C-alpha atoms as a PDB file:
ATOM      1  CA  MET A   1      -8.185  19.421 -39.766  1.00  0.00           C
ATOM      2  CA  LYS A   2      -6.479  17.679 -42.666  1.00  0.00           C
ATOM      3  CA  LEU A   3      -3.037  16.280 -42.092  1.00  0.00           C
ATOM      4  CA  ILE A   4      -1.751  17.598 -45.391  1.00  0.00           C
ATOM      5  CA  THR A   5      -2.751  20.818 -47.158  1.00  0.00           C
ATOM      6  CA  LYS A   6      -5.213  20.232 -49.982  1.00  0.00           C
ATOM      7  CA  CYS A   7      -4.115  21.173 -53.511  1.00  0.00           C
ATOM      8  CA  LYS A   8      -5.872  18.564 -55.625  1.00  0.00           C
ATOM      9  CA  ALA A   9      -7.178  20.888 -58.321  1.00  0.00           C
ATOM     10  CA  LEU A  10      -3.809  21.004 -60.078  1.00  0.00           C
ATOM     11  CA  VAL A  11      -2.484  17.483 -60.281  1.00  0.00           C
ATOM     12  CA  PHE A  12      -0.546  15.653 -62.962  1.00  0.00           C
ATOM     13  CA  LEU A  13      -3.278  14.934 -65.542  1.00  0.00           C
ATOM     14  CA  GLY A  14      -0.948  15.863 -68.354  1.00  0.00           C
ATOM     15  CA  LEU A  15      -0.484  19.417 -67.044  1.00  0.00           C
ATOM     16  CA  PHE A  16       2.909  18.954 -65.337  1.00  0.00           C
ATOM     17  CA  ILE A  17       2.890  22.464 -63.895  1.00  0.00           C
ATOM     18  CA  THR A  18       4.253  23.968 -60.724  1.00  0.00           C
ATOM     19  CA  ILE A  19       1.879  23.708 -57.766  1.00  0.00           C
ATOM     20  CA  SER A  20       2.233  25.696 -54.594  1.00  0.00           C
ATOM     21  CA  CYS A  21       0.384  24.812 -51.831  1.00  0.00           C
ATOM     22  CA  SER A  22      13.550 -10.688 -46.498  1.00  0.00           C
ATOM     23  CA  GLU A  23      16.128 -11.291 -48.818  1.00  0.00           C
ATOM     24  CA  ASP A  24      19.938 -11.056 -48.500  1.00  0.00           C
ATOM     25  CA  ASP A  25      20.618  -7.445 -49.487  1.00  0.00           C
ATOM     26  CA  ASN A  26      24.091  -8.412 -50.705  1.00  0.00           C
ATOM     27  CA  ASN A  27      22.486 -10.303 -53.580  1.00  0.00           C
ATOM     28  CA  ILE A  28      20.480  -7.309 -54.772  1.00  0.00           C
ATOM     29  CA  PRO A  29      22.127  -5.279 -57.557  1.00  0.00           C
ATOM     30  CA  ASN A  30      22.658  -1.555 -57.070  1.00  0.00           C
ATOM     31  CA  PRO A  31      22.083   1.098 -59.716  1.00  0.00           C
ATOM     32  CA  THR A  32      25.215   2.715 -61.063  1.00  0.00           C
ATOM     33  CA  VAL A  33      25.569   6.026 -59.258  1.00  0.00           C
ATOM     34  CA  GLY A  34      28.342   7.169 -61.562  1.00  0.00           C
ATOM     35  CA  SER A  35      25.988   7.198 -64.559  1.00  0.00           C
ATOM     36  CA  GLY A  36      23.586   9.638 -62.897  1.00  0.00           C
ATOM     37  CA  ILE A  37      21.145   7.792 -60.681  1.00  0.00           C
ATOM     38  CA  LYS A  38      17.510   8.864 -61.086  1.00  0.00           C
ATOM     39  CA  ILE A  39      15.754   9.628 -57.791  1.00  0.00           C
ATOM     40  CA  MET A  40      12.006  10.343 -57.645  1.00  0.00           C
ATOM     41  CA  PRO A  41      10.609  11.997 -54.489  1.00  0.00           C
ATOM     42  CA  LEU A  42       6.984  10.783 -54.488  1.00  0.00           C
ATOM     43  CA  GLY A  43       4.089  11.568 -52.165  1.00  0.00           C
ATOM     44  CA  ASP A  44       2.126  14.430 -50.657  1.00  0.00           C
ATOM     45  CA  SER A  45       2.725  18.026 -49.521  1.00  0.00           C
ATOM     46  CA  ARG A  46       5.598  17.111 -47.228  1.00  0.00           C
ATOM     47  CA  ILE A  47       7.403  16.139 -50.416  1.00  0.00           C
ATOM     48  CA  GLU A  48       6.086  19.056 -52.462  1.00  0.00           C
ATOM     49  CA  GLY A  49       6.834  21.825 -49.968  1.00  0.00           C
ATOM     50  CA  ALA A  50       5.413  25.342 -50.128  1.00  0.00           C
ATOM     51  CA  ARG A  51       8.046  27.936 -49.417  1.00  0.00           C
ATOM     52  CA  PRO A  52       7.937  30.162 -47.388  1.00  0.00           C
ATOM     53  CA  GLU A  53       5.054  28.575 -45.442  1.00  0.00           C
ATOM     54  CA  PHE A  54       6.705  25.178 -44.984  1.00  0.00           C
ATOM     55  CA  GLU A  55       9.609  23.143 -46.315  1.00  0.00           C
ATOM     56  CA  SER A  56      10.218  19.985 -48.297  1.00  0.00           C
ATOM     57  CA  TYR A  57      13.216  17.829 -47.438  1.00  0.00           C
ATOM     58  CA  ARG A  58      14.260  17.730 -51.100  1.00  0.00           C
ATOM     59  CA  TYR A  59      16.541  20.782 -51.065  1.00  0.00           C
ATOM     60  CA  GLU A  60      18.483  19.638 -48.005  1.00  0.00           C
ATOM     61  CA  LEU A  61      18.833  16.108 -49.401  1.00  0.00           C
ATOM     62  CA  TRP A  62      20.009  17.520 -52.719  1.00  0.00           C
ATOM     63  CA  LYS A  63      22.695  19.526 -50.890  1.00  0.00           C
ATOM     64  CA  ASN A  64      23.820  16.448 -48.963  1.00  0.00           C
ATOM     65  CA  LEU A  65      24.223  14.420 -52.160  1.00  0.00           C
ATOM     66  CA  VAL A  66      25.936  17.248 -54.044  1.00  0.00           C
ATOM     67  CA  ALA A  67      28.407  17.807 -51.202  1.00  0.00           C
ATOM     68  CA  ASP A  68      29.240  14.089 -51.255  1.00  0.00           C
ATOM     69  CA  ASN A  69      29.863  14.171 -55.042  1.00  0.00           C
ATOM     70  CA  TRP A  70      27.019  11.866 -55.986  1.00  0.00           C
ATOM     71  CA  LYS A  71      25.995  11.889 -59.631  1.00  0.00           C
ATOM     72  CA  PHE A  72      22.214  11.891 -59.575  1.00  0.00           C
ATOM     73  CA  ASP A  73      19.109  13.428 -61.054  1.00  0.00           C
ATOM     74  CA  PHE A  74      15.887  14.207 -59.204  1.00  0.00           C
ATOM     75  CA  THR A  75      12.994  13.216 -61.460  1.00  0.00           C
ATOM     76  CA  GLY A  76       9.245  13.725 -61.580  1.00  0.00           C
ATOM     77  CA  PRO A  77       6.590  15.498 -63.638  1.00  0.00           C
ATOM     78  CA  LEU A  78       6.451  18.592 -61.415  1.00  0.00           C
ATOM     79  CA  LYS A  79       8.824  21.491 -60.751  1.00  0.00           C
ATOM     80  CA  ASP A  80       9.139  23.441 -57.535  1.00  0.00           C
ATOM     81  CA  GLY A  81       8.757  27.130 -58.392  1.00  0.00           C
ATOM     82  CA  ALA A  82      10.106  28.446 -55.081  1.00  0.00           C
ATOM     83  CA  SER A  83      13.457  30.211 -54.826  1.00  0.00           C
ATOM     84  CA  TYR A  84      16.433  28.261 -53.451  1.00  0.00           C
ATOM     85  CA  PRO A  85      20.014  29.498 -53.018  1.00  0.00           C
ATOM     86  CA  GLN A  86      22.698  27.968 -55.168  1.00  0.00           C
ATOM     87  CA  PHE A  87      24.942  25.413 -53.476  1.00  0.00           C
ATOM     88  CA  MET A  88      28.524  24.725 -54.586  1.00  0.00           C
ATOM     89  CA  ASN A  89      27.793  26.885 -57.657  1.00  0.00           C
ATOM     90  CA  MET A  90      24.917  24.607 -58.635  1.00  0.00           C
ATOM     91  CA  SER A  91      21.195  25.324 -58.965  1.00  0.00           C
ATOM     92  CA  PHE A  92      18.693  23.172 -57.116  1.00  0.00           C
ATOM     93  CA  ASP A  93      17.281  20.239 -59.099  1.00  0.00           C
ATOM     94  CA  ASN A  94      13.595  20.961 -58.446  1.00  0.00           C
ATOM     95  CA  ASP A  95      11.914  18.022 -60.217  1.00  0.00           C
ATOM     96  CA  HIS A  96       9.622  15.929 -58.021  1.00  0.00           C
ATOM     97  CA  ALA A  97       6.330  14.017 -57.790  1.00  0.00           C
ATOM     98  CA  GLY A  98       4.803  15.367 -54.596  1.00  0.00           C
ATOM     99  CA  VAL A  99       1.300  16.837 -54.533  1.00  0.00           C
ATOM    100  CA  GLY A 100      -0.397  18.457 -51.558  1.00  0.00           C
ATOM    101  CA  GLY A 101      -3.501  16.582 -50.483  1.00  0.00           C
ATOM    102  CA  PHE A 102      -2.595  13.333 -52.214  1.00  0.00           C
ATOM    103  CA  THR A 103      -3.698  10.077 -50.648  1.00  0.00           C
ATOM    104  CA  THR A 104      -2.420   6.631 -51.550  1.00  0.00           C
ATOM    105  CA  GLN A 105      -5.354   6.286 -53.954  1.00  0.00           C
ATOM    106  CA  ASP A 106      -4.368   9.540 -55.663  1.00  0.00           C
ATOM    107  CA  ILE A 107      -0.867   8.173 -56.158  1.00  0.00           C
ATOM    108  CA  LEU A 108      -2.325   5.009 -57.690  1.00  0.00           C
ATOM    109  CA  ASN A 109      -4.513   7.102 -59.991  1.00  0.00           C
ATOM    110  CA  ASN A 110      -1.553   9.182 -61.225  1.00  0.00           C
ATOM    111  CA  ILE A 111       1.467   6.882 -60.932  1.00  0.00           C
ATOM    112  CA  GLN A 112       1.727   6.130 -64.645  1.00  0.00           C
ATOM    113  CA  GLU A 113       1.913   9.845 -65.475  1.00  0.00           C
ATOM    114  CA  ALA A 114       4.627  10.268 -62.861  1.00  0.00           C
ATOM    115  CA  LEU A 115       6.610   7.387 -64.351  1.00  0.00           C
ATOM    116  CA  ALA A 116       6.150   8.823 -67.841  1.00  0.00           C
ATOM    117  CA  SER A 117       8.518  11.623 -66.803  1.00  0.00           C
ATOM    118  CA  GLY A 118      11.304   9.038 -66.489  1.00  0.00           C
ATOM    119  CA  THR A 119      11.661   5.633 -64.865  1.00  0.00           C
ATOM    120  CA  PRO A 120      13.553   6.117 -61.581  1.00  0.00           C
ATOM    121  CA  ASP A 121      16.293   3.980 -60.072  1.00  0.00           C
ATOM    122  CA  ILE A 122      15.272   5.121 -56.577  1.00  0.00           C
ATOM    123  CA  VAL A 123      11.908   6.266 -55.229  1.00  0.00           C
ATOM    124  CA  LEU A 124      11.556   8.132 -51.947  1.00  0.00           C
ATOM    125  CA  LEU A 125       7.959   7.317 -50.983  1.00  0.00           C
ATOM    126  CA  GLY A 126       6.283   9.357 -48.258  1.00  0.00           C
ATOM    127  CA  ILE A 127       2.518   8.851 -48.220  1.00  0.00           C
ATOM    128  CA  GLY A 128      -0.380   7.800 -46.015  1.00  0.00           C
ATOM    129  CA  GLY A 129      -0.974  10.773 -43.745  1.00  0.00           C
ATOM    130  CA  ASN A 130      -3.928  12.126 -45.703  1.00  0.00           C
ATOM    131  CA  ASP A 131      -5.556   8.694 -45.828  1.00  0.00           C
ATOM    132  CA  LEU A 132      -5.518   8.449 -42.045  1.00  0.00           C
ATOM    133  CA  THR A 133      -6.811  11.973 -41.371  1.00  0.00           C
ATOM    134  CA  GLU A 134      -9.581  11.542 -43.943  1.00  0.00           C
ATOM    135  CA  GLY A 135     -10.895   8.451 -42.170  1.00  0.00           C
ATOM    136  CA  GLY A 136      -9.182   5.820 -44.261  1.00  0.00           C
ATOM    137  CA  THR A 137      -8.333   2.568 -42.545  1.00  0.00           C
ATOM    138  CA  VAL A 138      -4.782   1.471 -41.928  1.00  0.00           C
ATOM    139  CA  SER A 139      -5.535  -1.775 -43.756  1.00  0.00           C
ATOM    140  CA  ASN A 140      -6.704  -0.046 -46.940  1.00  0.00           C
ATOM    141  CA  THR A 141      -3.848   2.454 -46.828  1.00  0.00           C
ATOM    142  CA  ILE A 142      -1.288  -0.334 -46.559  1.00  0.00           C
ATOM    143  CA  THR A 143      -2.998  -2.247 -49.377  1.00  0.00           C
ATOM    144  CA  ASN A 144      -2.673   0.804 -51.611  1.00  0.00           C
ATOM    145  CA  ILE A 145       0.989   1.259 -50.691  1.00  0.00           C
ATOM    146  CA  ASN A 146       1.632  -2.362 -51.623  1.00  0.00           C
ATOM    147  CA  GLN A 147      -0.020  -1.744 -54.987  1.00  0.00           C
ATOM    148  CA  ILE A 148       2.076   1.404 -55.539  1.00  0.00           C
ATOM    149  CA  ILE A 149       5.215  -0.609 -54.864  1.00  0.00           C
ATOM    150  CA  ASP A 150       4.050  -3.357 -57.219  1.00  0.00           C
ATOM    151  CA  ILE A 151       3.681  -0.799 -60.008  1.00  0.00           C
ATOM    152  CA  LEU A 152       7.074   0.770 -59.286  1.00  0.00           C
ATOM    153  CA  GLN A 153       8.762  -2.631 -59.285  1.00  0.00           C
ATOM    154  CA  GLY A 154       6.941  -3.495 -62.492  1.00  0.00           C
ATOM    155  CA  SER A 155       8.416  -0.394 -64.133  1.00  0.00           C
ATOM    156  CA  ASN A 156      11.960  -1.315 -63.044  1.00  0.00           C
ATOM    157  CA  ASN A 157      12.622  -4.680 -61.431  1.00  0.00           C
ATOM    158  CA  ASN A 158      15.884  -3.346 -59.956  1.00  0.00           C
ATOM    159  CA  ILE A 159      14.289  -0.283 -58.358  1.00  0.00           C
ATOM    160  CA  ILE A 160      15.143   0.646 -54.769  1.00  0.00           C
ATOM    161  CA  ILE A 161      12.275   2.128 -52.775  1.00  0.00           C
ATOM    162  CA  PHE A 162      12.854   4.035 -49.549  1.00  0.00           C
ATOM    163  CA  LEU A 163       9.549   3.919 -47.684  1.00  0.00           C
ATOM    164  CA  GLU A 164       8.817   6.341 -44.856  1.00  0.00           C
ATOM    165  CA  GLN A 165       7.511   5.550 -41.439  1.00  0.00           C
ATOM    166  CA  ILE A 166       6.089   9.049 -41.497  1.00  0.00           C
ATOM    167  CA  ALA A 167       6.845  11.731 -38.941  1.00  0.00           C
ATOM    168  CA  PRO A 168       3.951  12.630 -36.628  1.00  0.00           C
ATOM    169  CA  GLY A 169       2.155  15.939 -36.537  1.00  0.00           C
ATOM    170  CA  ARG A 170       2.711  18.528 -33.839  1.00  0.00           C
ATOM    171  CA  SER A 171       1.819  17.227 -30.393  1.00  0.00           C
ATOM    172  CA  ASP A 172      -1.362  19.333 -30.125  1.00  0.00           C
ATOM    173  CA  PHE A 173      -2.540  17.672 -33.365  1.00  0.00           C
ATOM    174  CA  MET A 174      -1.830  14.128 -32.210  1.00  0.00           C
ATOM    175  CA  THR A 175      -4.933  13.190 -30.198  1.00  0.00           C
ATOM    176  CA  PRO A 176      -4.816   9.849 -28.370  1.00  0.00           C
ATOM    177  CA  GLU A 177      -7.183   8.359 -30.944  1.00  0.00           C
ATOM    178  CA  PHE A 178      -5.134   9.552 -33.915  1.00  0.00           C
ATOM    179  CA  THR A 179      -1.868   8.582 -32.252  1.00  0.00           C
ATOM    180  CA  ALA A 180      -3.104   4.995 -31.973  1.00  0.00           C
ATOM    181  CA  ILE A 181      -3.981   4.913 -35.683  1.00  0.00           C
ATOM    182  CA  PHE A 182      -0.704   6.601 -36.586  1.00  0.00           C
ATOM    183  CA  ASN A 183       1.338   4.089 -34.592  1.00  0.00           C
ATOM    184  CA  GLU A 184      -0.533   1.170 -36.146  1.00  0.00           C
ATOM    185  CA  PHE A 185       0.226   2.541 -39.604  1.00  0.00           C
ATOM    186  CA  ASN A 186       3.938   3.030 -38.962  1.00  0.00           C
ATOM    187  CA  SER A 187       4.198  -0.408 -37.402  1.00  0.00           C
ATOM    188  CA  SER A 188       2.581  -1.907 -40.511  1.00  0.00           C
ATOM    189  CA  ILE A 189       5.108  -0.137 -42.760  1.00  0.00           C
ATOM    190  CA  THR A 190       7.841  -2.411 -41.385  1.00  0.00           C
ATOM    191  CA  GLY A 191       5.966  -5.425 -42.719  1.00  0.00           C
ATOM    192  CA  VAL A 192       5.604  -3.787 -46.128  1.00  0.00           C
ATOM    193  CA  GLY A 193       9.366  -3.414 -46.400  1.00  0.00           C
ATOM    194  CA  ASN A 194       9.955  -7.047 -45.460  1.00  0.00           C
ATOM    195  CA  GLN A 195       7.248  -8.457 -47.712  1.00  0.00           C
ATOM    196  CA  GLN A 196       7.905  -6.325 -50.786  1.00  0.00           C
ATOM    197  CA  THR A 197      11.673  -6.716 -50.955  1.00  0.00           C
ATOM    198  CA  THR A 198      12.539  -9.125 -53.765  1.00  0.00           C
ATOM    199  CA  THR A 199      15.724 -10.730 -55.035  1.00  0.00           C
ATOM    200  CA  THR A 200      16.248  -7.722 -57.324  1.00  0.00           C
ATOM    201  CA  SER A 201      14.445  -4.831 -55.606  1.00  0.00           C
ATOM    202  CA  LYS A 202      14.983  -3.484 -52.102  1.00  0.00           C
ATOM    203  CA  VAL A 203      12.183  -1.809 -50.141  1.00  0.00           C
ATOM    204  CA  ILE A 204      13.950  -0.031 -47.305  1.00  0.00           C
ATOM    205  CA  VAL A 205      11.967   1.438 -44.422  1.00  0.00           C
ATOM    206  CA  VAL A 206      13.207   4.809 -43.154  1.00  0.00           C
ATOM    207  CA  ASP A 207      12.069   5.818 -39.665  1.00  0.00           C
ATOM    208  CA  MET A 208      11.106   9.491 -39.669  1.00  0.00           C
ATOM    209  CA  ALA A 209       9.045   9.246 -36.474  1.00  0.00           C
ATOM    210  CA  THR A 210      11.483   8.318 -33.707  1.00  0.00           C
ATOM    211  CA  GLY A 211      12.795  11.322 -31.813  1.00  0.00           C
ATOM    212  CA  TRP A 212      10.533  13.743 -33.685  1.00  0.00           C
ATOM    213  CA  LYS A 213      10.086  17.142 -31.999  1.00  0.00           C
ATOM    214  CA  ASP A 214       7.545  19.943 -32.192  1.00  0.00           C
ATOM    215  CA  THR A 215      10.435  22.290 -32.977  1.00  0.00           C
ATOM    216  CA  TYR A 216      10.693  20.590 -36.372  1.00  0.00           C
ATOM    217  CA  MET A 217       7.238  21.800 -37.403  1.00  0.00           C
ATOM    218  CA  ALA A 218       6.169  24.907 -39.338  1.00  0.00           C
ATOM    219  CA  ASP A 219       2.520  24.233 -38.459  1.00  0.00           C
ATOM    220  CA  GLU A 220       0.523  21.276 -37.190  1.00  0.00           C
ATOM    221  CA  VAL A 221       1.697  18.890 -39.906  1.00  0.00           C
ATOM    222  CA  HIS A 222       4.440  20.344 -42.121  1.00  0.00           C
ATOM    223  CA  TYR A 223       8.200  20.713 -41.699  1.00  0.00           C
ATOM    224  CA  ASN A 224      10.104  23.891 -41.013  1.00  0.00           C
ATOM    225  CA  VAL A 225      13.740  24.229 -42.147  1.00  0.00           C
ATOM    226  CA  GLU A 226      15.010  22.256 -39.154  1.00  0.00           C
ATOM    227  CA  GLY A 227      12.508  19.449 -39.675  1.00  0.00           C
ATOM    228  CA  ALA A 228      13.247  19.271 -43.397  1.00  0.00           C
ATOM    229  CA  LYS A 229      16.937  18.905 -42.574  1.00  0.00           C
ATOM    230  CA  VAL A 230      16.220  16.048 -40.134  1.00  0.00           C
ATOM    231  CA  VAL A 231      14.187  14.165 -42.761  1.00  0.00           C
ATOM    232  CA  ALA A 232      16.801  14.851 -45.450  1.00  0.00           C
ATOM    233  CA  ASP A 233      19.606  13.560 -43.236  1.00  0.00           C
ATOM    234  CA  ARG A 234      17.681  10.368 -42.442  1.00  0.00           C
ATOM    235  CA  TYR A 235      17.103   9.756 -46.140  1.00  0.00           C
ATOM    236  CA  TYR A 236      20.752  10.536 -46.897  1.00  0.00           C
ATOM    237  CA  ASN A 237      21.971   8.115 -44.249  1.00  0.00           C
ATOM    238  CA  ALA A 238      19.650   5.380 -45.543  1.00  0.00           C
ATOM    239  CA  ILE A 239      20.775   5.936 -49.127  1.00  0.00           C
ATOM    240  CA  THR A 240      24.492   5.977 -48.373  1.00  0.00           C
ATOM    241  CA  GLN A 241      24.229   2.920 -46.119  1.00  0.00           C
ATOM    242  CA  SER A 242      22.256   0.943 -48.706  1.00  0.00           C
ATOM    243  CA  ILE A 243      23.895   1.870 -51.988  1.00  0.00           C
ATOM    244  CA  GLU A 244      27.580   1.799 -52.853  1.00  0.00           C
ATOM    245  CA  LYS A 245      28.614   5.040 -54.509  1.00  0.00           C
ATOM    246  CA  GLN A 246      30.452   4.435 -57.769  1.00  0.00           C
END
């Protein structure tokens, strides 16, 4: 059983089509929200979503930011073709860079094409689950994540990266052996945030795992509406606590 649904046949590769399937933070400059901050949701199928089978957090996060009068733009080379209700007389901004089945290596292989769609001010990075379920080591997965962050920071030395400690799968999916690997991975993510934060670029770890419930799941590994809302709210809280709205 794969942690994330496989959809690798249609990836970026120039196609850009809809796919279903420790520094003092006070010294780090913030992007100007008032000018329309560019936010790239980047990762695997939990980012992509596949309505009506399972949900991405992106729609709920978009609603949170719209309701709070943020000026922002979701960016990425892909568009979500699912139907979403309007909110506050606005249509959902469906741009993203999430692909079902992607591992950290897949992100590395395609990151330049993602960035070609527009250099973001903020990246919401949720990745690593497929690596672990496909037999990848925690060490190699973390190495790849560090390299992804290096590339993102190289594209914009003021970028802010929100890095997920990923939510677990449903309890019947989380064997004792996989739980140990999963916990090691999420523990290592904390070190990534500390080590990769620079004097100009924050890497902020967002804990999606603590307090996670089976009732948040549409299947063994993907979010339902309730789970997507939980993830969206945790991202929203991290963003609003870390960046001063202008």
